């Protein structure tokens, strides 16, 4: 259990205080510091378990939506982007746990996106998808650190296996 926050409510709702700490023991010490009210404290704990975010970058709207449905069905949170530039400019960039990107897109390609992330020190596991599978592109993607390289159309189970392999390593 990843406990990171509790809400302390003093009996009969006279006061309420949210506190955060690194451990449950620290939270209890903080609650006890409320002094005379400590015997009447009702402590409610929240687990702050984060649902992993999978960002999908594809200029094809139907491809984004189909992948979004697959990702959601696996219990992950999909974030959709029509271009690599949109992803790089978004606030979800730092929240992304896995990235699925098309290779061929107008503007920045999926390989260029992978290079950009690596150059900025962001180690986001990435699955590249393409309608034009070329061995040189596959090798370049794998050499750059892509975890998967799938040819469109691909079987949904193959994508599921790639995603599950990424989170099994985490």
PDB file of C-alpha atoms in Angstrom, residues 2-163:
ATOM      1  CA  UNK A   2       1.349   3.371  -0.966  1.00  0.00           C
ATOM      2  CA  UNK A   3       0.105   5.613   1.821  1.00  0.00           C
ATOM      3  CA  UNK A   4       0.819   9.237   1.210  1.00  0.00           C
ATOM      4  CA  UNK A   5      -2.044  11.261   2.635  1.00  0.00           C
ATOM      5  CA  UNK A   6      -4.509  11.199   5.486  1.00  0.00           C
ATOM      6  CA  UNK A   7      -7.293  13.505   6.451  1.00  0.00           C
ATOM      7  CA  UNK A   8      -7.625  14.202  10.143  1.00  0.00           C
ATOM      8  CA  UNK A   9     -11.082  15.197  11.271  1.00  0.00           C
ATOM      9  CA  UNK A  10     -11.596  16.312  14.822  1.00  0.00           C
ATOM     10  CA  UNK A  11     -14.715  14.909  16.450  1.00  0.00           C
ATOM     11  CA  UNK A  12     -18.012  16.552  15.455  1.00  0.00           C
ATOM     12  CA  UNK A  13     -16.436  18.294  12.490  1.00  0.00           C
ATOM     13  CA  UNK A  14     -15.023  21.250  14.388  1.00  0.00           C
ATOM     14  CA  UNK A  15     -11.759  21.168  12.446  1.00  0.00           C
ATOM     15  CA  UNK A  16     -10.311  19.355   9.514  1.00  0.00           C
ATOM     16  CA  UNK A  17      -6.722  19.179   8.382  1.00  0.00           C
ATOM     17  CA  UNK A  18      -5.023  17.394   5.490  1.00  0.00           C
ATOM     18  CA  UNK A  19      -1.480  16.242   6.051  1.00  0.00           C
ATOM     19  CA  UNK A  20       1.033  14.481   3.839  1.00  0.00           C
ATOM     20  CA  UNK A  21       4.099  12.521   4.864  1.00  0.00           C
ATOM     21  CA  UNK A  22       6.382   9.783   3.615  1.00  0.00           C
ATOM     22  CA  UNK A  23       5.208   7.117   6.060  1.00  0.00           C
ATOM     23  CA  UNK A  24       2.213   6.200   8.184  1.00  0.00           C
ATOM     24  CA  UNK A  25       4.257   6.693  11.365  1.00  0.00           C
ATOM     25  CA  UNK A  26       5.056  10.264  10.321  1.00  0.00           C
ATOM     26  CA  UNK A  27       1.366  10.902   9.658  1.00  0.00           C
ATOM     27  CA  UNK A  28       0.393   9.593  13.092  1.00  0.00           C
ATOM     28  CA  UNK A  29       3.026  11.812  14.754  1.00  0.00           C
ATOM     29  CA  UNK A  30       1.662  14.801  12.871  1.00  0.00           C
ATOM     30  CA  UNK A  31      -1.902  13.965  13.919  1.00  0.00           C
ATOM     31  CA  UNK A  32      -0.841  13.595  17.544  1.00  0.00           C
ATOM     32  CA  UNK A  33       0.768  17.014  17.406  1.00  0.00           C
ATOM     33  CA  UNK A  34      -2.753  18.444  17.353  1.00  0.00           C
ATOM     34  CA  UNK A  35      -2.571  18.167  21.125  1.00  0.00           C
ATOM     35  CA  UNK A  36      -5.760  18.068  23.222  1.00  0.00           C
ATOM     36  CA  UNK A  37      -7.837  16.805  20.298  1.00  0.00           C
ATOM     37  CA  UNK A  38      -5.789  13.663  19.678  1.00  0.00           C
ATOM     38  CA  UNK A  39      -8.161  11.362  21.625  1.00  0.00           C
ATOM     39  CA  UNK A  40     -11.066  12.392  19.466  1.00  0.00           C
ATOM     40  CA  UNK A  41      -9.426  12.059  16.096  1.00  0.00           C
ATOM     41  CA  UNK A  42     -11.026  10.184  13.279  1.00  0.00           C
ATOM     42  CA  UNK A  43      -8.352   9.367  10.720  1.00  0.00           C
ATOM     43  CA  UNK A  44      -9.269   8.571   7.146  1.00  0.00           C
ATOM     44  CA  UNK A  45      -6.474   7.242   4.959  1.00  0.00           C
ATOM     45  CA  UNK A  46      -6.237   7.528   1.212  1.00  0.00           C
ATOM     46  CA  UNK A  47      -4.017   5.430  -0.962  1.00  0.00           C
ATOM     47  CA  UNK A  48      -2.716   7.456  -3.808  1.00  0.00           C
ATOM     48  CA  UNK A  49      -2.180   4.664  -6.291  1.00  0.00           C
ATOM     49  CA  UNK A  50      -1.578   6.166  -9.696  1.00  0.00           C
ATOM     50  CA  UNK A  51      -3.159   4.610 -12.748  1.00  0.00           C
ATOM     51  CA  UNK A  52      -0.362   4.250 -15.327  1.00  0.00           C
ATOM     52  CA  UNK A  53      -0.616   6.663 -18.246  1.00  0.00           C
ATOM     53  CA  UNK A  54      -0.074   5.467 -21.803  1.00  0.00           C
ATOM     54  CA  UNK A  55       0.298   8.303 -24.285  1.00  0.00           C
ATOM     55  CA  UNK A  56      -0.683   7.585 -27.874  1.00  0.00           C
ATOM     56  CA  UNK A  57       0.812   9.727 -30.642  1.00  0.00           C
ATOM     57  CA  UNK A  58      -0.652   9.160 -34.102  1.00  0.00           C
ATOM     58  CA  UNK A  59      -1.777  11.554 -36.823  1.00  0.00           C
ATOM     59  CA  UNK A  60      -4.573   9.116 -37.752  1.00  0.00           C
ATOM     60  CA  UNK A  61      -7.575   9.838 -35.505  1.00  0.00           C
ATOM     61  CA  UNK A  62      -9.141   6.401 -35.985  1.00  0.00           C
ATOM     62  CA  UNK A  63      -5.862   4.737 -34.980  1.00  0.00           C
ATOM     63  CA  UNK A  64      -5.628   6.896 -31.851  1.00  0.00           C
ATOM     64  CA  UNK A  65      -9.199   6.074 -30.852  1.00  0.00           C
ATOM     65  CA  UNK A  66      -8.769   2.331 -31.442  1.00  0.00           C
ATOM     66  CA  UNK A  67      -5.572   2.237 -29.374  1.00  0.00           C
ATOM     67  CA  UNK A  68      -7.236   4.360 -26.703  1.00  0.00           C
ATOM     68  CA  UNK A  69     -10.034   1.796 -26.349  1.00  0.00           C
ATOM     69  CA  UNK A  70      -7.513  -1.033 -26.080  1.00  0.00           C
ATOM     70  CA  UNK A  71      -5.432   0.817 -23.476  1.00  0.00           C
ATOM     71  CA  UNK A  72      -8.524   1.723 -21.429  1.00  0.00           C
ATOM     72  CA  UNK A  73      -9.744  -1.903 -21.519  1.00  0.00           C
ATOM     73  CA  UNK A  74      -6.449  -2.933 -19.894  1.00  0.00           C
ATOM     74  CA  UNK A  75      -7.026  -0.510 -17.006  1.00  0.00           C
ATOM     75  CA  UNK A  76      -4.559   2.167 -18.084  1.00  0.00           C
ATOM     76  CA  UNK A  77      -5.234   5.856 -18.700  1.00  0.00           C
ATOM     77  CA  UNK A  78      -4.805   6.835 -22.354  1.00  0.00           C
ATOM     78  CA  UNK A  79      -3.724  10.340 -23.392  1.00  0.00           C
ATOM     79  CA  UNK A  80      -4.100  11.096 -27.088  1.00  0.00           C
ATOM     80  CA  UNK A  81      -1.961  13.344 -29.283  1.00  0.00           C
ATOM     81  CA  UNK A  82      -2.213  14.063 -33.017  1.00  0.00           C
ATOM     82  CA  UNK A  83       1.495  14.846 -33.339  1.00  0.00           C
ATOM     83  CA  UNK A  84       4.845  14.426 -31.637  1.00  0.00           C
ATOM     84  CA  UNK A  85       4.976  18.182 -31.168  1.00  0.00           C
ATOM     85  CA  UNK A  86       1.633  18.128 -29.326  1.00  0.00           C
ATOM     86  CA  UNK A  87       2.960  15.434 -26.990  1.00  0.00           C
ATOM     87  CA  UNK A  88       6.205  17.307 -26.292  1.00  0.00           C
ATOM     88  CA  UNK A  89       4.273  20.497 -25.497  1.00  0.00           C
ATOM     89  CA  UNK A  90       1.772  18.774 -23.199  1.00  0.00           C
ATOM     90  CA  UNK A  91       1.685  18.562 -19.434  1.00  0.00           C
ATOM     91  CA  UNK A  92       1.230  14.778 -19.726  1.00  0.00           C
ATOM     92  CA  UNK A  93       4.777  14.353 -20.988  1.00  0.00           C
ATOM     93  CA  UNK A  94       6.140  13.928 -17.458  1.00  0.00           C
ATOM     94  CA  UNK A  95       3.244  11.672 -16.373  1.00  0.00           C
ATOM     95  CA  UNK A  96       3.615   9.208 -19.238  1.00  0.00           C
ATOM     96  CA  UNK A  97       4.586   5.680 -18.196  1.00  0.00           C
ATOM     97  CA  UNK A  98       4.526   4.229 -21.717  1.00  0.00           C
ATOM     98  CA  UNK A  99       4.415   5.849 -25.141  1.00  0.00           C
ATOM     99  CA  UNK A 100       2.927   4.395 -28.316  1.00  0.00           C
ATOM    100  CA  UNK A 101       3.787   6.377 -31.437  1.00  0.00           C
ATOM    101  CA  UNK A 102       3.346   6.074 -35.162  1.00  0.00           C
ATOM    102  CA  UNK A 103       6.615   6.286 -37.085  1.00  0.00           C
ATOM    103  CA  UNK A 104       5.443   8.262 -40.134  1.00  0.00           C
ATOM    104  CA  UNK A 105       3.728  11.514 -39.199  1.00  0.00           C
ATOM    105  CA  UNK A 106       3.787  15.033 -40.625  1.00  0.00           C
ATOM    106  CA  UNK A 107       6.388  17.129 -38.835  1.00  0.00           C
ATOM    107  CA  UNK A 108       8.368  15.174 -36.284  1.00  0.00           C
ATOM    108  CA  UNK A 109       8.439  11.401 -36.846  1.00  0.00           C
ATOM    109  CA  UNK A 110       8.130   8.774 -34.138  1.00  0.00           C
ATOM    110  CA  UNK A 111      11.868   8.059 -34.379  1.00  0.00           C
ATOM    111  CA  UNK A 112      12.656  11.749 -33.994  1.00  0.00           C
ATOM    112  CA  UNK A 113      10.354  11.843 -30.966  1.00  0.00           C
ATOM    113  CA  UNK A 114      12.241   8.910 -29.445  1.00  0.00           C
ATOM    114  CA  UNK A 115      15.570  10.669 -30.085  1.00  0.00           C
ATOM    115  CA  UNK A 116      14.228  13.921 -28.579  1.00  0.00           C
ATOM    116  CA  UNK A 117      13.113  12.153 -25.397  1.00  0.00           C
ATOM    117  CA  UNK A 118      16.452  10.372 -25.039  1.00  0.00           C
ATOM    118  CA  UNK A 119      18.382  13.614 -25.622  1.00  0.00           C
ATOM    119  CA  UNK A 120      16.313  15.255 -22.856  1.00  0.00           C
ATOM    120  CA  UNK A 121      17.010  12.406 -20.433  1.00  0.00           C
ATOM    121  CA  UNK A 122      13.460  11.049 -20.453  1.00  0.00           C
ATOM    122  CA  UNK A 123      13.440   7.273 -20.355  1.00  0.00           C
ATOM    123  CA  UNK A 124       9.865   6.490 -21.390  1.00  0.00           C
ATOM    124  CA  UNK A 125       9.336   2.949 -22.711  1.00  0.00           C
ATOM    125  CA  UNK A 126       8.189   3.380 -26.308  1.00  0.00           C
ATOM    126  CA  UNK A 127       6.355   1.188 -28.780  1.00  0.00           C
ATOM    127  CA  UNK A 128       6.573   2.302 -32.403  1.00  0.00           C
ATOM    128  CA  UNK A 129       3.925   1.376 -34.959  1.00  0.00           C
ATOM    129  CA  UNK A 130       4.138   1.769 -38.720  1.00  0.00           C
ATOM    130  CA  UNK A 131       2.260   1.013 -41.911  1.00  0.00           C
ATOM    131  CA  UNK A 132       5.575   0.939 -43.790  1.00  0.00           C
ATOM    132  CA  UNK A 133       7.818  -1.579 -42.020  1.00  0.00           C
ATOM    133  CA  UNK A 134      11.385  -1.305 -43.219  1.00  0.00           C
ATOM    134  CA  UNK A 135      14.215  -3.279 -41.689  1.00  0.00           C
ATOM    135  CA  UNK A 136      16.482  -0.219 -41.483  1.00  0.00           C
ATOM    136  CA  UNK A 137      13.804   1.700 -39.569  1.00  0.00           C
ATOM    137  CA  UNK A 138      13.207  -1.287 -37.267  1.00  0.00           C
ATOM    138  CA  UNK A 139      16.930  -1.554 -36.505  1.00  0.00           C
ATOM    139  CA  UNK A 140      17.224   2.180 -35.880  1.00  0.00           C
ATOM    140  CA  UNK A 141      14.224   2.073 -33.518  1.00  0.00           C
ATOM    141  CA  UNK A 142      15.608  -0.892 -31.578  1.00  0.00           C
ATOM    142  CA  UNK A 143      19.098   0.671 -31.419  1.00  0.00           C
ATOM    143  CA  UNK A 144      17.550   3.882 -30.062  1.00  0.00           C
ATOM    144  CA  UNK A 145      15.764   1.942 -27.319  1.00  0.00           C
ATOM    145  CA  UNK A 146      12.249   1.301 -28.601  1.00  0.00           C
ATOM    146  CA  UNK A 147      10.702  -1.588 -26.676  1.00  0.00           C
ATOM    147  CA  UNK A 148       8.422  -2.654 -29.518  1.00  0.00           C
ATOM    148  CA  UNK A 149       8.111  -2.154 -33.262  1.00  0.00           C
ATOM    149  CA  UNK A 150       4.781  -3.250 -34.738  1.00  0.00           C
ATOM    150  CA  UNK A 151       3.603  -3.268 -38.344  1.00  0.00           C
ATOM    151  CA  UNK A 152       0.091  -2.005 -39.097  1.00  0.00           C
ATOM    152  CA  UNK A 153      -2.303  -3.661 -39.091  1.00  0.00           C
ATOM    153  CA  UNK A 154      -1.287  -5.570 -35.975  1.00  0.00           C
ATOM    154  CA  UNK A 155      -3.166  -8.018 -33.802  1.00  0.00           C
ATOM    155  CA  UNK A 156      -4.467  -6.414 -30.604  1.00  0.00           C
ATOM    156  CA  UNK A 157      -2.965  -9.229 -28.545  1.00  0.00           C
ATOM    157  CA  UNK A 158       0.511  -8.367 -29.846  1.00  0.00           C
ATOM    158  CA  UNK A 159       0.083  -4.792 -28.568  1.00  0.00           C
ATOM    159  CA  UNK A 160      -1.266  -6.105 -25.254  1.00  0.00           C
ATOM    160  CA  UNK A 161       1.783  -8.359 -24.913  1.00  0.00           C
ATOM    161  CA  UNK A 162       4.127  -5.402 -25.555  1.00  0.00           C
ATOM    162  CA  UNK A 163       2.346  -3.215 -23.006  1.00  0.00           C
TER     163      UNK A 163
END
